Tab-separated table of C-alpha atoms in Angstrom:
chain	number	residue	atom	x	y	z
A	26	MET	CA	146.223	96.052	38.857
A	27	TYR	CA	142.320	98.538	38.841
A	28	LEU	CA	143.755	99.577	35.286
A	29	PHE	CA	144.854	96.371	34.219
A	30	GLY	CA	141.491	94.915	34.892
A	31	PHE	CA	139.951	98.380	32.836
A	32	LEU	CA	141.950	98.080	30.088
A	33	ILE	CA	141.064	94.301	29.392
A	34	SER	CA	137.003	94.786	30.179
A	35	LEU	CA	137.188	97.836	26.908
A	36	VAL	CA	139.336	95.482	25.131
A	37	CYS	CA	136.776	92.544	25.618
A	38	LEU	CA	133.545	95.300	25.394
A	39	GLY	CA	134.922	96.044	21.721
A	40	ILE	CA	135.058	92.298	20.913
A	41	ASN	CA	131.763	92.226	21.695
A	42	GLN	CA	130.574	95.051	19.659
A	43	SER	CA	131.724	93.234	16.278
A	44	LEU	CA	130.751	89.835	16.504
A	45	ALA	CA	128.663	88.702	13.329
A	46	TYR	CA	124.970	87.985	12.717
A	47	PHE	CA	123.975	85.169	10.913
A	48	ILE	CA	120.538	85.013	9.341
A	49	THR	CA	118.585	82.808	7.264
A	50	VAL	CA	116.529	84.977	4.153
A	51	ASP	CA	113.654	82.365	2.766
A	52	ALA	CA	113.340	82.374	-0.663
A	53	HIS	CA	110.331	85.442	-1.771
A	54	ALA	CA	111.380	87.243	1.100
A	55	GLU	CA	113.467	90.174	2.641
A	56	GLU	CA	115.180	91.310	5.713
A	57	CYS	CA	116.124	94.093	6.920
A	58	PHE	CA	118.142	96.134	9.851
A	59	PHE	CA	118.112	99.183	11.018
A	60	ASP	CA	120.344	101.726	12.743
A	61	LYS	CA	120.075	105.432	13.833
A	62	VAL	CA	123.509	108.068	13.556
A	63	GLU	CA	124.035	111.026	13.750
A	64	ALA	CA	125.968	112.826	10.370
A	65	GLY	CA	129.636	112.411	9.967
A	66	THR	CA	129.444	109.269	11.251
A	67	LYS	CA	131.304	106.261	9.646
A	68	MET	CA	129.420	103.038	8.983
A	69	GLY	CA	130.123	99.763	6.894
A	70	LEU	CA	128.711	96.645	6.145
A	71	THR	CA	130.482	93.500	5.389
A	72	PHE	CA	128.560	90.030	4.543
A	73	GLU	CA	129.250	86.292	3.288
A	74	ILE	CA	126.458	84.093	1.819
A	75	ALA	CA	126.918	80.779	4.231
A	76	GLU	CA	124.764	78.981	2.645
A	77	GLY	CA	121.978	77.841	-0.001
A	78	GLY	CA	121.741	77.836	-3.795
A	79	PHE	CA	124.293	79.762	-5.448
A	80	LEU	CA	125.777	81.633	-2.796
A	81	ASP	CA	124.508	84.855	-3.839
A	82	ILE	CA	121.805	87.360	-2.490
A	83	ASP	CA	120.825	91.115	-3.730
A	84	VAL	CA	121.914	93.846	-1.228
A	85	ARG	CA	120.424	97.032	-0.689
A	86	ILE	CA	122.468	100.440	1.713
A	87	ILE	CA	119.437	102.778	1.941
A	88	ASP	CA	119.874	107.009	3.622
A	89	PRO	CA	117.044	108.467	5.899
A	90	ASN	CA	115.669	109.621	2.589
A	91	GLY	CA	115.092	106.385	1.134
A	92	GLN	CA	117.361	107.286	-1.842
A	93	ASN	CA	119.882	103.630	-2.476
A	94	LEU	CA	123.704	104.397	-1.142
A	95	TYR	CA	124.080	101.072	-2.483
A	96	GLN	CA	122.635	97.955	-4.416
A	97	GLY	CA	124.059	95.220	-5.507
A	98	GLU	CA	122.168	92.428	-7.195
A	99	ARG	CA	123.630	88.354	-6.761
A	100	GLU	CA	126.416	89.140	-4.870
A	101	THR	CA	128.433	86.180	-2.763
A	102	ALA	CA	130.189	88.586	-0.272
A	103	GLY	CA	131.099	92.463	0.251
A	104	LYS	CA	132.326	95.586	2.256
A	105	TYR	CA	130.708	98.359	2.297
A	106	THR	CA	132.149	101.203	4.019
A	107	PHE	CA	130.261	105.230	4.373
A	108	ALA	CA	129.691	108.004	6.031
A	109	ALA	CA	126.562	108.432	6.523
A	110	HIS	CA	125.637	112.962	5.269
A	111	THR	CA	122.226	113.496	7.341
A	112	SER	CA	121.040	112.427	10.675
A	113	GLY	CA	118.798	109.297	10.824
A	114	ILE	CA	117.890	105.591	10.243
A	115	TYR	CA	120.046	103.877	7.851
A	116	THR	CA	118.499	100.161	6.538
A	117	TYR	CA	120.869	97.162	5.656
A	118	CYS	CA	118.847	94.987	3.207
A	119	PHE	CA	118.956	91.211	2.577
A	120	SER	CA	116.634	90.050	-0.287
A	121	ASN	CA	116.515	86.563	-1.785
A	122	LYS	CA	113.114	87.514	-3.663
A	123	MET	CA	114.766	85.976	-6.898
A	124	SER	CA	114.961	83.123	-5.032
A	125	THR	CA	112.517	80.468	-6.087
A	126	MET	CA	112.476	77.865	-3.338
A	127	THR	CA	116.141	77.806	-1.924
A	128	PRO	CA	117.121	79.937	1.496
A	129	LYS	CA	120.202	81.978	1.852
A	130	VAL	CA	122.334	81.968	5.032
A	131	VAL	CA	124.087	85.461	5.381
A	132	MET	CA	126.947	86.158	7.496
A	133	PHE	CA	126.884	90.134	8.102
A	134	ASN	CA	128.106	92.522	9.859
A	135	MET	CA	127.397	96.382	10.862
A	136	ALA	CA	129.949	98.377	11.735
A	137	VAL	CA	129.007	101.720	13.378
A	138	GLY	CA	132.044	104.253	14.383
A	139	GLU	CA	131.462	107.166	17.102
A	140	SER	CA	129.420	110.341	15.841
A	141	PRO	CA	131.963	112.969	15.029
A	142	LYS	CA	130.782	114.906	18.241
A	143	ALA	CA	131.425	112.448	20.820
A	144	GLU	CA	134.872	111.668	18.892
A	145	GLN	CA	135.422	116.010	19.617
A	146	GLN	CA	134.590	115.086	23.037
A	147	GLU	CA	136.524	112.423	23.609
A	148	GLY	CA	139.424	114.224	21.819
A	149	GLU	CA	139.600	117.204	24.523
A	150	ASN	CA	139.583	114.476	27.387
A	151	ALA	CA	140.978	111.688	26.181
A	152	ASN	CA	145.065	111.105	26.369
A	153	LYS	CA	147.640	108.589	25.167
A	154	LEU	CA	146.422	105.063	27.110
A	155	GLU	CA	143.181	105.875	25.792
A	156	GLU	CA	144.147	106.000	22.603
A	157	MET	CA	146.294	103.344	22.251
A	158	ILE	CA	143.456	101.248	24.196
A	159	ARG	CA	140.823	102.271	20.777
A	160	GLU	CA	143.750	101.186	18.190
A	161	LEU	CA	143.475	97.790	19.990
A	162	THR	CA	140.195	97.258	20.575
A	163	ASN	CA	139.823	98.102	16.836
A	164	SER	CA	142.926	95.776	15.141
A	165	LEU	CA	141.060	92.550	17.689
A	166	SER	CA	137.834	93.803	16.564
A	167	GLY	CA	139.458	93.160	12.638
A	168	VAL	CA	140.964	89.740	13.564
A	169	LYS	CA	138.471	88.660	14.808
A	170	GLN	CA	136.043	89.708	12.125
A	171	GLU	CA	138.603	87.882	9.559
A	172	GLN	CA	138.372	84.958	11.244
A	173	GLU	CA	134.497	84.731	11.115
A	174	TYR	CA	134.851	85.634	7.202
A	175	MET	CA	137.546	82.616	7.054
A	176	GLN	CA	135.097	80.105	8.891
A	177	VAL	CA	132.387	81.051	6.471
A	178	ARG	CA	134.626	80.443	3.777
A	179	ASP	CA	135.807	77.239	5.442
A	180	ARG	CA	131.965	75.859	5.703
A	181	ILE	CA	131.618	77.167	2.058
A	182	HIS	CA	134.756	74.984	0.542
A	183	ARG	CA	133.435	71.560	2.581
A	184	SER	CA	130.758	72.261	1.765
A	185	ILE	CA	131.525	72.253	-2.395
A	186	ASN	CA	134.425	69.854	-1.524
A	187	GLU	CA	131.741	67.006	-0.198
A	188	SER	CA	129.399	67.695	-2.817
A	189	THR	CA	131.386	66.838	-5.479
A	190	ASN	CA	132.909	64.005	-3.452
A	191	SER	CA	129.236	62.546	-3.970
A	192	ARG	CA	128.567	63.298	-7.067
A	193	VAL	CA	132.007	61.291	-7.617
A	194	VAL	CA	130.835	58.265	-6.082
A	195	MET	CA	127.264	58.421	-8.113
A	196	TRP	CA	129.166	58.862	-11.302
A	197	SER	CA	131.268	55.588	-10.484
A	198	PHE	CA	128.775	53.519	-9.194
A	199	PHE	CA	126.825	54.650	-12.008
A	200	GLU	CA	129.889	53.442	-14.427
A	201	ALA	CA	130.134	50.126	-12.527
A	202	VAL	CA	126.410	49.306	-13.497
A	203	ILE	CA	127.280	50.211	-17.289
A	204	LEU	CA	130.452	48.113	-16.703
A	205	VAL	CA	128.614	45.117	-15.605
A	206	ALA	CA	125.181	45.659	-17.939
A	207	MET	CA	128.099	45.355	-20.708
A	208	THR	CA	129.543	42.257	-19.706
A	209	VAL	CA	126.803	40.558	-19.332
A	210	GLY	CA	125.275	41.735	-22.313
A	211	GLN	CA	128.458	40.496	-23.921
A	212	VAL	CA	128.554	37.285	-22.919
A	213	TYR	CA	124.972	36.590	-23.957
A	214	TYR	CA	125.493	37.177	-27.308
A	215	LEU	CA	128.226	35.488	-28.160
A	216	LYS	CA	127.433	31.922	-26.177
A	217	ARG	CA	124.397	32.864	-29.001
A	218	PHE	CA	126.511	33.338	-31.916
A	219	PHE	CA	128.581	30.269	-30.835
A	220	GLU	CA	124.940	28.368	-30.314
A	221	VAL	CA	124.734	25.263	-32.535
A	222	ARG	CA	120.744	25.171	-33.808
A	223	ARG	CA	119.630	21.937	-34.453
A	224	VAL	CA	117.478	21.436	-37.663
A	225	VAL	CA	114.567	19.461	-37.038
């Protein structure tokens, strides 16, 4: 019974570490986040633009030496994984400087694996059950990230559908007004055409 509770707590702990973050990046602004890792650690960044403008943003990943590991412009979504080549602080930046007035809502997840030293220590002491727990945790984290991604995609598609629907309604209303105006104009013109004018 204690073993089952231990397993559940480990799995829940793994899920909590994989939660996605939602941030708002204002126009002409840049938001950065940091992770301090050891050399050889596997890292990853997954992001998706949920709201704002054309659903695009500039993304940069910077290593501890100030070099750009990755730089993307006007991206709507992306996934970038790499292994840290040096120990230090890695920076993830989302820039909305190209936007004049529209803020962007970004959903992102920074996945940081265990350092090679910790993996070696665990490898010496690990047993089959711990490996299975780790695999289960990773699988659940992947499912959680996929669900959050699908929620964002659903929100984006719903927003597009509502925008399209409102435009169709406005265009239909405009067409109805034009049609009524043309009908009234034609009736008025025909009425004047058939009027009998008296010459005094």
